[in-house]
Coordinates of C-alpha atoms and ligand atoms in Angstrom, one line a residue:
X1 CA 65.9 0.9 56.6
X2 CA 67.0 4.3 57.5
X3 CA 69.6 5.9 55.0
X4 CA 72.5 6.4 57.3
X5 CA 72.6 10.6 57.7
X6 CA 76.1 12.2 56.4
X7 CA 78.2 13.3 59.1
X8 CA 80.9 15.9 59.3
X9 CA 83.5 16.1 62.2
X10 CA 85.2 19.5 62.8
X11 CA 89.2 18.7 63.1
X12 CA 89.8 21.0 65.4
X13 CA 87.0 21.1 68.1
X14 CA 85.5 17.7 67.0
X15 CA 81.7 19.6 66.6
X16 CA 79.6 17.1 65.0
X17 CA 77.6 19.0 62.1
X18 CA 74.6 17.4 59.4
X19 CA 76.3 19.3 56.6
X20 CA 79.3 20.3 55.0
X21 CA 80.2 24.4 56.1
X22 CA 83.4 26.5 55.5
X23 CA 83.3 28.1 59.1
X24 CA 82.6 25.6 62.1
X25 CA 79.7 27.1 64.3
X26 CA 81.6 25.9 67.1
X27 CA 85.2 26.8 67.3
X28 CA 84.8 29.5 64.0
X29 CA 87.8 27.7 62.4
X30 CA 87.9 28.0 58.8
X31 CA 87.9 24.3 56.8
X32 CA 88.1 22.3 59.7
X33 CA 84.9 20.3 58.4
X34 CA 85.3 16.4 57.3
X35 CA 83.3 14.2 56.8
X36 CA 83.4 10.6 58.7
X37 CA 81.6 7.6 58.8
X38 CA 78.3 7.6 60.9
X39 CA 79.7 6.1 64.7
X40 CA 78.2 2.8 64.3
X41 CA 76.6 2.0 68.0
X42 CA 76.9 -2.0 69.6
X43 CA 74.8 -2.7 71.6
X44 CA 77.0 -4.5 74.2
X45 CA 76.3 -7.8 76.0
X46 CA 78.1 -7.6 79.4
X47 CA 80.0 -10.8 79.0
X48 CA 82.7 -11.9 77.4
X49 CA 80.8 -13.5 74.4
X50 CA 80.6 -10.0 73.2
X51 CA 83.7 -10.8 72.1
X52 CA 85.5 -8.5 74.9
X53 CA 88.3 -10.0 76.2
X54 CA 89.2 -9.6 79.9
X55 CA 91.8 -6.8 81.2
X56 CA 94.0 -7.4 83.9
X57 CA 94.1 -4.8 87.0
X58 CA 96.9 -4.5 89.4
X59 CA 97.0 -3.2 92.5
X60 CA 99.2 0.0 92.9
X61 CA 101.7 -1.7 95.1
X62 CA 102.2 -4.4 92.9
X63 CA 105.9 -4.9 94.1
X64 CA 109.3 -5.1 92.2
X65 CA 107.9 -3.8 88.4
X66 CA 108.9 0.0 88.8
X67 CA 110.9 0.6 85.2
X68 CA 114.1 2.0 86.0
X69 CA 114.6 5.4 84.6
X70 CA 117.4 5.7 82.1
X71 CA 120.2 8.3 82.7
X72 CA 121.1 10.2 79.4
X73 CA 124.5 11.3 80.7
X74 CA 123.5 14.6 80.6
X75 CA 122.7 15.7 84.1
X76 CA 121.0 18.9 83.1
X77 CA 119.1 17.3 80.5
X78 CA 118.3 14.1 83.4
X79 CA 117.2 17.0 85.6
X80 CA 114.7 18.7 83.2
X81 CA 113.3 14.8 82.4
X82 CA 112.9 14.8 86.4
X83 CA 115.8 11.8 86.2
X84 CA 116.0 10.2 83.6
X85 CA 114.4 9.0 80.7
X86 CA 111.2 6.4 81.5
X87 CA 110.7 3.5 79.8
X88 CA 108.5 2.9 77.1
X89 CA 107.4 7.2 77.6
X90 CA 107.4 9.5 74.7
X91 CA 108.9 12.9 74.6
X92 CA 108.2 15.8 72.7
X93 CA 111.6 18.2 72.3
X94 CA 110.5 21.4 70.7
X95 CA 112.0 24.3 69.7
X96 CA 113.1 26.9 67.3
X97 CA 115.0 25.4 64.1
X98 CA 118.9 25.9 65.0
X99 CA 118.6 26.5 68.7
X100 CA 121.0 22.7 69.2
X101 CA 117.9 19.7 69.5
X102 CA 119.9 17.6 66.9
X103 CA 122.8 18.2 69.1
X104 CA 121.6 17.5 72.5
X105 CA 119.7 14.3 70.9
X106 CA 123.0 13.4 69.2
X107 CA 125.0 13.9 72.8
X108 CA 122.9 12.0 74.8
X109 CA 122.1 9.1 72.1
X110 CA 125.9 8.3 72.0
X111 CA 126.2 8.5 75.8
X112 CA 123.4 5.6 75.9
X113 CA 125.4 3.8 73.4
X114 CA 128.6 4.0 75.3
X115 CA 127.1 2.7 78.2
X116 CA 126.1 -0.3 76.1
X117 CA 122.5 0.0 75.8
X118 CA 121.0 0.0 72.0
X119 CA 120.4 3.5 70.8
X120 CA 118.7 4.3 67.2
X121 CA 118.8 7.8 65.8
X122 CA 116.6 8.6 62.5
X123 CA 117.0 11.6 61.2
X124 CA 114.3 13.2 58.4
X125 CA 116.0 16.2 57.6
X126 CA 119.4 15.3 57.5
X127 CA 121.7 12.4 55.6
X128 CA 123.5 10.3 57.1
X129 CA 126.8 11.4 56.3
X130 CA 125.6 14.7 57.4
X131 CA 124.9 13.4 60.9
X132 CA 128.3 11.7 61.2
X133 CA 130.3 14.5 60.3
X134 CA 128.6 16.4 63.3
X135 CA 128.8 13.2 65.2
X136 CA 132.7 13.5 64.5
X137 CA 133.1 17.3 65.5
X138 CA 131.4 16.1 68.5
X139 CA 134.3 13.8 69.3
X140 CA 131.3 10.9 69.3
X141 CA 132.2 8.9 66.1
X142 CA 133.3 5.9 68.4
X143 CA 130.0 5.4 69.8
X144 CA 127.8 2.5 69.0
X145 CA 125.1 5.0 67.8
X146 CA 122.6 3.0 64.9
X147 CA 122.4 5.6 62.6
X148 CA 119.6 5.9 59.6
X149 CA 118.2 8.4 57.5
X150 CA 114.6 7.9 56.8
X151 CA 111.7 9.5 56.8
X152 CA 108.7 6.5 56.2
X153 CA 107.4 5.6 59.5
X154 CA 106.0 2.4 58.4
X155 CA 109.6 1.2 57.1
X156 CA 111.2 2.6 60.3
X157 CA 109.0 0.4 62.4
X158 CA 109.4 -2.5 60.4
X159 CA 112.9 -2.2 60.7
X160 CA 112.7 -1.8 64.5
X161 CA 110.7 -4.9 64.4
X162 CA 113.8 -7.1 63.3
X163 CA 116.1 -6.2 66.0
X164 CA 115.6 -5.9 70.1
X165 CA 113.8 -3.1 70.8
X166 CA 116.7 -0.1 71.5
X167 CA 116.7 2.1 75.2
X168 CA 115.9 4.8 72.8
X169 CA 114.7 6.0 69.8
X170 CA 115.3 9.4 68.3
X171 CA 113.1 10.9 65.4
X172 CA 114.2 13.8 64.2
X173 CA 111.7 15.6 63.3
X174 CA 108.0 14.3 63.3
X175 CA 107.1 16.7 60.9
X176 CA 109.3 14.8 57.9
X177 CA 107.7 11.5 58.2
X178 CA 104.8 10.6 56.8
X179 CA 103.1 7.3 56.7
X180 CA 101.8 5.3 53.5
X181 CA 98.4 4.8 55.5
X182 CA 97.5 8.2 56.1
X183 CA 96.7 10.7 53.1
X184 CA 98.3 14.3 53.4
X185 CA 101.9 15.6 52.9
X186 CA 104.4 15.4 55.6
X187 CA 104.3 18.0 58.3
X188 CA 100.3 18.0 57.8
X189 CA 97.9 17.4 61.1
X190 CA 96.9 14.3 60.0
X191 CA 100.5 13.0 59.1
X192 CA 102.3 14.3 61.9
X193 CA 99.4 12.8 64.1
X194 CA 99.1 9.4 62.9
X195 CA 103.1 9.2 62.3
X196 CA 103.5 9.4 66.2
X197 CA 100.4 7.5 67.2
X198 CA 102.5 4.6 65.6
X199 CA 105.7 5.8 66.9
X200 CA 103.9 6.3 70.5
X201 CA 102.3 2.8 70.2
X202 CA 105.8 1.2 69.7
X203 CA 107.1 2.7 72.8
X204 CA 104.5 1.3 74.9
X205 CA 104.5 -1.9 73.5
X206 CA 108.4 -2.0 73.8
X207 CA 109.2 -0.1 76.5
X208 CA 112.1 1.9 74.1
X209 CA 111.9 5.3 75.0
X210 CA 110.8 7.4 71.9
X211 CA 112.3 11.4 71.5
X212 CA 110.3 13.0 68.5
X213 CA 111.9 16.1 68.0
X214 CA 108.8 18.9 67.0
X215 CA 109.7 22.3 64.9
X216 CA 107.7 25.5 66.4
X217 CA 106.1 27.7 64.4
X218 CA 106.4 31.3 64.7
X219 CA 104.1 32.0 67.5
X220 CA 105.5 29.8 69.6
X221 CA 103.5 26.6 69.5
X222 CA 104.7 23.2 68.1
X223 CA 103.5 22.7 64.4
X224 CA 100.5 19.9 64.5
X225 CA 98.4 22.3 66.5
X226 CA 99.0 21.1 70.1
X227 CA 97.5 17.4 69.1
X228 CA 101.0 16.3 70.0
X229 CA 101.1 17.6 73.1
X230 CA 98.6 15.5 74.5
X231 CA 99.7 12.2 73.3
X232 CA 103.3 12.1 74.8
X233 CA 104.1 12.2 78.2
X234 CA 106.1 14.8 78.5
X235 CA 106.9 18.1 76.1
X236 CA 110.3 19.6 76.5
X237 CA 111.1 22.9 75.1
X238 CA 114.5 23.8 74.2
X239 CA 114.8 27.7 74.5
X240 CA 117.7 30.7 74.3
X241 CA 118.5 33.2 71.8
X242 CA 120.5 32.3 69.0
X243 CA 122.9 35.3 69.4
X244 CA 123.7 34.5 73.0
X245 CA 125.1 30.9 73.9
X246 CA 123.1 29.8 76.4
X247 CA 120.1 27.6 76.5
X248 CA 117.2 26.8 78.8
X249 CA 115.8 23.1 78.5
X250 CA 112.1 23.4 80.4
X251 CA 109.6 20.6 81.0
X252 CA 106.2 21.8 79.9
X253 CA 104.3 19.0 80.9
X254 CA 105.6 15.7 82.6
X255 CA 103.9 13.1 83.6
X256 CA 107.1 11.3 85.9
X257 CA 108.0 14.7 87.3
X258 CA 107.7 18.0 88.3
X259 CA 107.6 20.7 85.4
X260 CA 109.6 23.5 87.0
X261 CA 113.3 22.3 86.9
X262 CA 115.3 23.8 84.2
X263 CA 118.5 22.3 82.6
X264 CA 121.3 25.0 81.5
X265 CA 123.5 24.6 78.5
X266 CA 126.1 26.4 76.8
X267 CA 126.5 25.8 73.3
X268 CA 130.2 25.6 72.7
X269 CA 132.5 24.8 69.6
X270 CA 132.3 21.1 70.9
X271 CA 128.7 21.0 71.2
X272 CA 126.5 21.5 74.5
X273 CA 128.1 22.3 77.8
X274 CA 126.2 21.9 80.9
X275 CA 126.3 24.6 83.5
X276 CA 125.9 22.9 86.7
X277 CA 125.8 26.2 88.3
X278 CA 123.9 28.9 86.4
X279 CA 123.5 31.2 89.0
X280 CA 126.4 33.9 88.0
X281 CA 125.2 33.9 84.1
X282 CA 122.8 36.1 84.0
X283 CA 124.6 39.2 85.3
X284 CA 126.4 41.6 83.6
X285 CA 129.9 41.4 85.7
X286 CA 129.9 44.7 85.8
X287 CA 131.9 46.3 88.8
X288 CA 130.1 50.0 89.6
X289 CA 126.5 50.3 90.5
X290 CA 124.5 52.0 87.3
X291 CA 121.0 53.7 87.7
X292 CA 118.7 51.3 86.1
X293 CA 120.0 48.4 86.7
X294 CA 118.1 45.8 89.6
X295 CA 119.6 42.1 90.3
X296 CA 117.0 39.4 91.0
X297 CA 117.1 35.9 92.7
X298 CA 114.9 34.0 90.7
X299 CA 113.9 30.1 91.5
X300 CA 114.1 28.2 88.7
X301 CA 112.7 24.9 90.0
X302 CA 114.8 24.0 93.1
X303 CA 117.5 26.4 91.8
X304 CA 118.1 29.9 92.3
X305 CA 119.5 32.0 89.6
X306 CA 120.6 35.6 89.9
X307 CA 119.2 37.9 87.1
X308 CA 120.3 41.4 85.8
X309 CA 116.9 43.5 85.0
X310 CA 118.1 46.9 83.2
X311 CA 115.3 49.8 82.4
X312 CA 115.6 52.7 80.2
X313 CA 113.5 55.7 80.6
X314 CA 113.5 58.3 77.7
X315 CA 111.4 61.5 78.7
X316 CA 109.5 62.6 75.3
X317 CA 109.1 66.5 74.2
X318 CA 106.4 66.0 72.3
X319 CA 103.0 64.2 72.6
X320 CA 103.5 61.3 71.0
X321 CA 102.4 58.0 72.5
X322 CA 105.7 57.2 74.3
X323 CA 106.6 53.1 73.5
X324 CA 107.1 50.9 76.0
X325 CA 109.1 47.4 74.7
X326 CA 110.0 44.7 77.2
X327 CA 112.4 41.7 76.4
X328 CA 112.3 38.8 78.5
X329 CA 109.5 39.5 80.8
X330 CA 105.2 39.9 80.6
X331 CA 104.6 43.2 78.8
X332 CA 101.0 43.2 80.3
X333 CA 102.6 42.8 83.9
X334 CA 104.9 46.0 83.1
X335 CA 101.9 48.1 82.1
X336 CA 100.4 47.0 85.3
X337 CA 103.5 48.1 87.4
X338 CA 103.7 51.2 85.8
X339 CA 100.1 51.7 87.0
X340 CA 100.9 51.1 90.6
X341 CA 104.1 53.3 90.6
X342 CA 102.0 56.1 89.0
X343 CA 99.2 55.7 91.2
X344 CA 100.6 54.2 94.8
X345 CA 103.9 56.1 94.3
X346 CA 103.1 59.1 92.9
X347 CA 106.2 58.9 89.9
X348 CA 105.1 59.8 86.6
X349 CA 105.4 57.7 84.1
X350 CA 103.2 59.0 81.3
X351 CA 105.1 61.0 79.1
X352 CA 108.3 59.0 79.3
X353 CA 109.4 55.7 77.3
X354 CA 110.0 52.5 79.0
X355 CA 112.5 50.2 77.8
X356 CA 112.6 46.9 80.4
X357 CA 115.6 44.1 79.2
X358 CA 116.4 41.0 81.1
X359 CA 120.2 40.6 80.9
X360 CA 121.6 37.4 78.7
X361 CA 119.0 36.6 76.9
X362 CA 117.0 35.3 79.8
X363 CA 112.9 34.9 80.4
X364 CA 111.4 35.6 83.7
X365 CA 108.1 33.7 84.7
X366 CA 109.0 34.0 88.3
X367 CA 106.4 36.3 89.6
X368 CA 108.6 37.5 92.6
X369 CA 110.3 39.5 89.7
X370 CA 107.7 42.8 90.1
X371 CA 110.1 44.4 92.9
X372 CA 113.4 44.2 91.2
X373 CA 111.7 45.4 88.1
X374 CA 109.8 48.2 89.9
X375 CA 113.4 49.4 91.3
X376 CA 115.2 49.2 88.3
X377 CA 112.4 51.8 86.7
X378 CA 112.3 53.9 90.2
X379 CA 116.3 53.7 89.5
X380 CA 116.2 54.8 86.0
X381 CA 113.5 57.5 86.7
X382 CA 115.5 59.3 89.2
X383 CA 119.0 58.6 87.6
X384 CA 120.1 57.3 90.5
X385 CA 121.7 53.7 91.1
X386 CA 120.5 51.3 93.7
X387 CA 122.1 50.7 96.5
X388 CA 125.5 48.7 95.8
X389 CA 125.6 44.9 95.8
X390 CA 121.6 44.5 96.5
X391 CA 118.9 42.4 95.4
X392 CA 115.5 42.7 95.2
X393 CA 112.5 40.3 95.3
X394 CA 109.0 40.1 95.7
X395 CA 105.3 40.2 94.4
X396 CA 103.9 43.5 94.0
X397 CA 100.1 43.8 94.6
X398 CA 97.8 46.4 93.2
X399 CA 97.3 48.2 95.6
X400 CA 101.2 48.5 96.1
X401 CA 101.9 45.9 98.8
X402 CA 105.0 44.0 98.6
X403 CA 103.5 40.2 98.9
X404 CA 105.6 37.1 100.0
X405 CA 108.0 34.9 97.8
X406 CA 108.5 31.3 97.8
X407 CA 112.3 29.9 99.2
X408 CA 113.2 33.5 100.4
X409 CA 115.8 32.4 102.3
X410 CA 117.3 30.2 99.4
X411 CA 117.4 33.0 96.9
X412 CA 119.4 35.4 99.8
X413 CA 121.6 32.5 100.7
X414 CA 122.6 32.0 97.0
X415 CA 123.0 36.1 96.3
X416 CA 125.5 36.3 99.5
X417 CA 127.3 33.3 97.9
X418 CA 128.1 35.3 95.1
X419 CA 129.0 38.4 96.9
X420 CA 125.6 40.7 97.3
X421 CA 125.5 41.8 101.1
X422 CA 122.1 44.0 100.4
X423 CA 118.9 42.2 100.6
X424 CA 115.1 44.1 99.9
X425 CA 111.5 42.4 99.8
X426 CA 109.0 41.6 102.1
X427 CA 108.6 41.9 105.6
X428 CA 108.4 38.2 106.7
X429 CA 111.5 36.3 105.2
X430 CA 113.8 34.4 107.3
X431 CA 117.0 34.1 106.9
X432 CA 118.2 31.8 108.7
X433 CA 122.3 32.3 108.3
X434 CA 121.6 35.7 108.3
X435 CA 123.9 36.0 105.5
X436 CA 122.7 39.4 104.2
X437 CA 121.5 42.7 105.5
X438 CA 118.0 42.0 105.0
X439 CA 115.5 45.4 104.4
X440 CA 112.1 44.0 104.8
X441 CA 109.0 46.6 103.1
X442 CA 105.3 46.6 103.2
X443 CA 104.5 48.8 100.5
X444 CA 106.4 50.0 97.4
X445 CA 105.7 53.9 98.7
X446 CA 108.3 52.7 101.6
X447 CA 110.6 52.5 98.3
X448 CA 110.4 55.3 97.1
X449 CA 111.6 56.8 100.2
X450 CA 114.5 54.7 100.7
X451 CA 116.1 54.7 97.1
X452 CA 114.6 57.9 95.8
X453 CA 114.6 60.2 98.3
X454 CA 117.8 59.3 100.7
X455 CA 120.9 57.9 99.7
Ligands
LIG501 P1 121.2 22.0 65.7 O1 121.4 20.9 66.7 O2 121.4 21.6 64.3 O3 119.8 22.7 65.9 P2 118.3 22.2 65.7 O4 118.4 20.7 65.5 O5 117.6 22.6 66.9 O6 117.8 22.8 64.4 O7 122.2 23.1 66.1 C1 122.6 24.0 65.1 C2 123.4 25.2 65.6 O8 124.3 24.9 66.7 C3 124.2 25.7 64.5 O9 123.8 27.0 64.3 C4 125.6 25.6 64.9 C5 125.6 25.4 66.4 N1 126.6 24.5 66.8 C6 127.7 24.9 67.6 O10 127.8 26.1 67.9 N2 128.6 24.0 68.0 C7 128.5 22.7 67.8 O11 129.4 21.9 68.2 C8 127.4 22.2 67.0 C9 127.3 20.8 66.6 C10 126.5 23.1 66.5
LIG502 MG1 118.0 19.6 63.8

């Protein structure tokens, strides 16, 4: 008989290779190579004395088994789930260490508990008392909240498996368990993989919905590269700047709803507020136009929300390479704005700096932004303020046409609700209140004649 041949699996890519090699010729990654058992092939008798048992298919209509989604209390958090929490789903809540995931977790799991549903919180990192003394800042000490710290998945689940299964589970964070079965310390691929396959598996088998809270690492993805991410249903990512006080809750991927509603918090002395209406917090409040400045109704989801873009231009003496740094927005899209101005408009960028900032801390991925960004830069360039109380929206093309944005109408509604009466982007919005004055342009060039050139 054939000596089985040694195989080795790349981790990463999952290349199949005949010998061991420090560099995968696949993916390039550098000790990714392990080696596995040769796949052992059956040769399968189609019927069930293969020893197959029989599934069971239902038809999509099946009536009167839709799980009920659970409400966490939280209506912005309810929102970014898309309504709820499913049954028996797994979420992924990433984000950077301190930004408040312990204390959403911790809000919502002692809302479930009030309600009178079971609610078990784990925490790895911190001990219990630790946990209960936030719990009583909180003002949540009352709440039937099952409380344990431990970090051994397999005990965890045997635990679990002595009591009704809870609405929901909190693990916080997947990257301090580890389990007996696996080899590697905790936080490693193979640990924080085969914790939550366990952890995932009880949620299906249960129907408890399962949080496992995820640490990023420093570019931005959650540790255990991305393997997580495709075993739970839906990745949530909890973002803001420390320094400023609010925070973003996003849906990266969902399977039970749509991935572009935000929920808005404020983190307060008592823990997270929500901000049912976040459309006033990303302006400045300030009273008297300034040259640089452009407001822009953004969509977040279903939502608008009005946004303060500021630029700086700093013309250079000398020949140095001038900088251009962007917070909150795409720094490739900036270059490529700067191109069109340069080229479309004739404005001369090259020897200047360009400083772009999205006021409170907030990121743009709207792509309507380009217009409102080009006019705060026409703005600063020419030291001249906008025209009072405006906003500006739109997608700018590269050969400087000003391209259609989604729910026009919605984002001027909103801005005349909060007292803009100045509207600019392209030609064919309606406005169906006609709420604002409404200045619809073709090309950016059209621009530069209205806010550079007249006033
Ligand atoms: P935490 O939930 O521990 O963050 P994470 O779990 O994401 O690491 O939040 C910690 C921060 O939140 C900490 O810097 C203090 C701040 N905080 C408040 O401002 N108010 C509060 O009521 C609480 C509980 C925390
Ligand atoms: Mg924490």
């Amino acid at each position: 008989m054939a000596k089985p041949k040694k195989r080795y699996v790349c981790q990463a890519c999952g290349s199949v290779s005949h010998r061991w090699q420090g560099q995968c010729p696949d993916c390039a990654e550098w000790n990714t190579l392990a080696e596995e058992a040769p796949a052992t092939v059956f040769s399968l008798k189609h019927d069930l004395s293969s020893g197959g048992r029989a599934v069971e298919f239902v038809d999509l209509d099946k009536p009167g088994e839709l799980p009920t989604r659970q409400a966490t209390g939280l209506a912005e958090f309810d929102r970014a789930l898309g309504g709820g929490l499913v049954p028996g789903s797994a979420i992924l809540m990433g984000g950077d260490p301190g930004i408040g995931k312990s204390t959403l977790l911790l809000q919502a799991a002692a809302k479930i508990a009030r309600e009178g549903h079971g609610v078990v919180y784990v925490s790895g990192e911190e001990a219990a008392g630790q946990v209960r003394m936030r719990a009583a800042r909180l003002g949540l000490s009352d709440a039937p909240v099952k409380l344990a710290s431990a970090t051994g998945v397999r005990d965890i689940l045997t635990t679990l498996g002595t009591m009704s299964p809870p609405r929901l589970l909190v693990i916080d964070s997947i990257q301090t368990m580890h389990s007996d079965t696996i080899e590697g310390a905790p936080g490693t691929v193979s640990q924080v993989r085969g914790c939550a396959f366990e952890l995932i598996r009880y949620a299906k088998e249960t129907g408890t919905a399962v949080v496992l809270v995820g640490h990023v690492t420093k570019d931005g993805t959650i540790a255990g590269p991305r393997v997580l991410e495709h075993m739970v249903d839906v990745v949530m990512s909890f973002e803001g700047e420390r320094s400023h006080q609010y925070r973003i809750l996003r849906a990266l991927k969902n399977r039970f709803g749509a991935v572009d509603e935000i929920g808005v918090f404020a983190m307060a002395g008592e823990g997270l507020e929500e901000v049912a209406n976040p459309s006033m917090l990303f302006l400045s409040g300030r009273d008297e136009p300034m040259a640089g400045s452009a407001v822009f109704p953004a969509m977040e989801g279903t939502r608008p929300v009005l946004v303060e873009i500021q630029a700086l231009i700093v013309r250079l003496q000398s020949g140095a390479t001038p900088r251009r740094a962007v917070v909150g927005w795409d720094s490739g899209r900036l270059a490529m704005l700067l191109a069109v101005l340069e080229s479309r408009c004739g404005l001369n960028f090259s020897s200047a700096e360009v400083y772009l900032n999205v006021a409170g801390g907030y990121r743009l991925s709207d792509p309507a932004a380009d217009l409102a960004v080009a006019a705060a830069l026409m703005s600063a360039l020419a030291d001249r303020a906008l025209p009072d109380r405006s906003v500006w929206m739109g997608e700018v093309s590269l050969a400087g046409e000003i391209r259609a944005v989604a729910h026009g109408g919605l984002r001027l509604r909103e801005a005349a609700k909060l007292g803009f009466s100045k509207g600019f982007g392209p030609a064919d919005v309606k406005q169906p209140g006609k709420e604002l004055d409404y200045c619809g342009l073709k090309q950016l060039a059209n621009l530069v004649d209205q806010v550079i050139t007249t006033e």
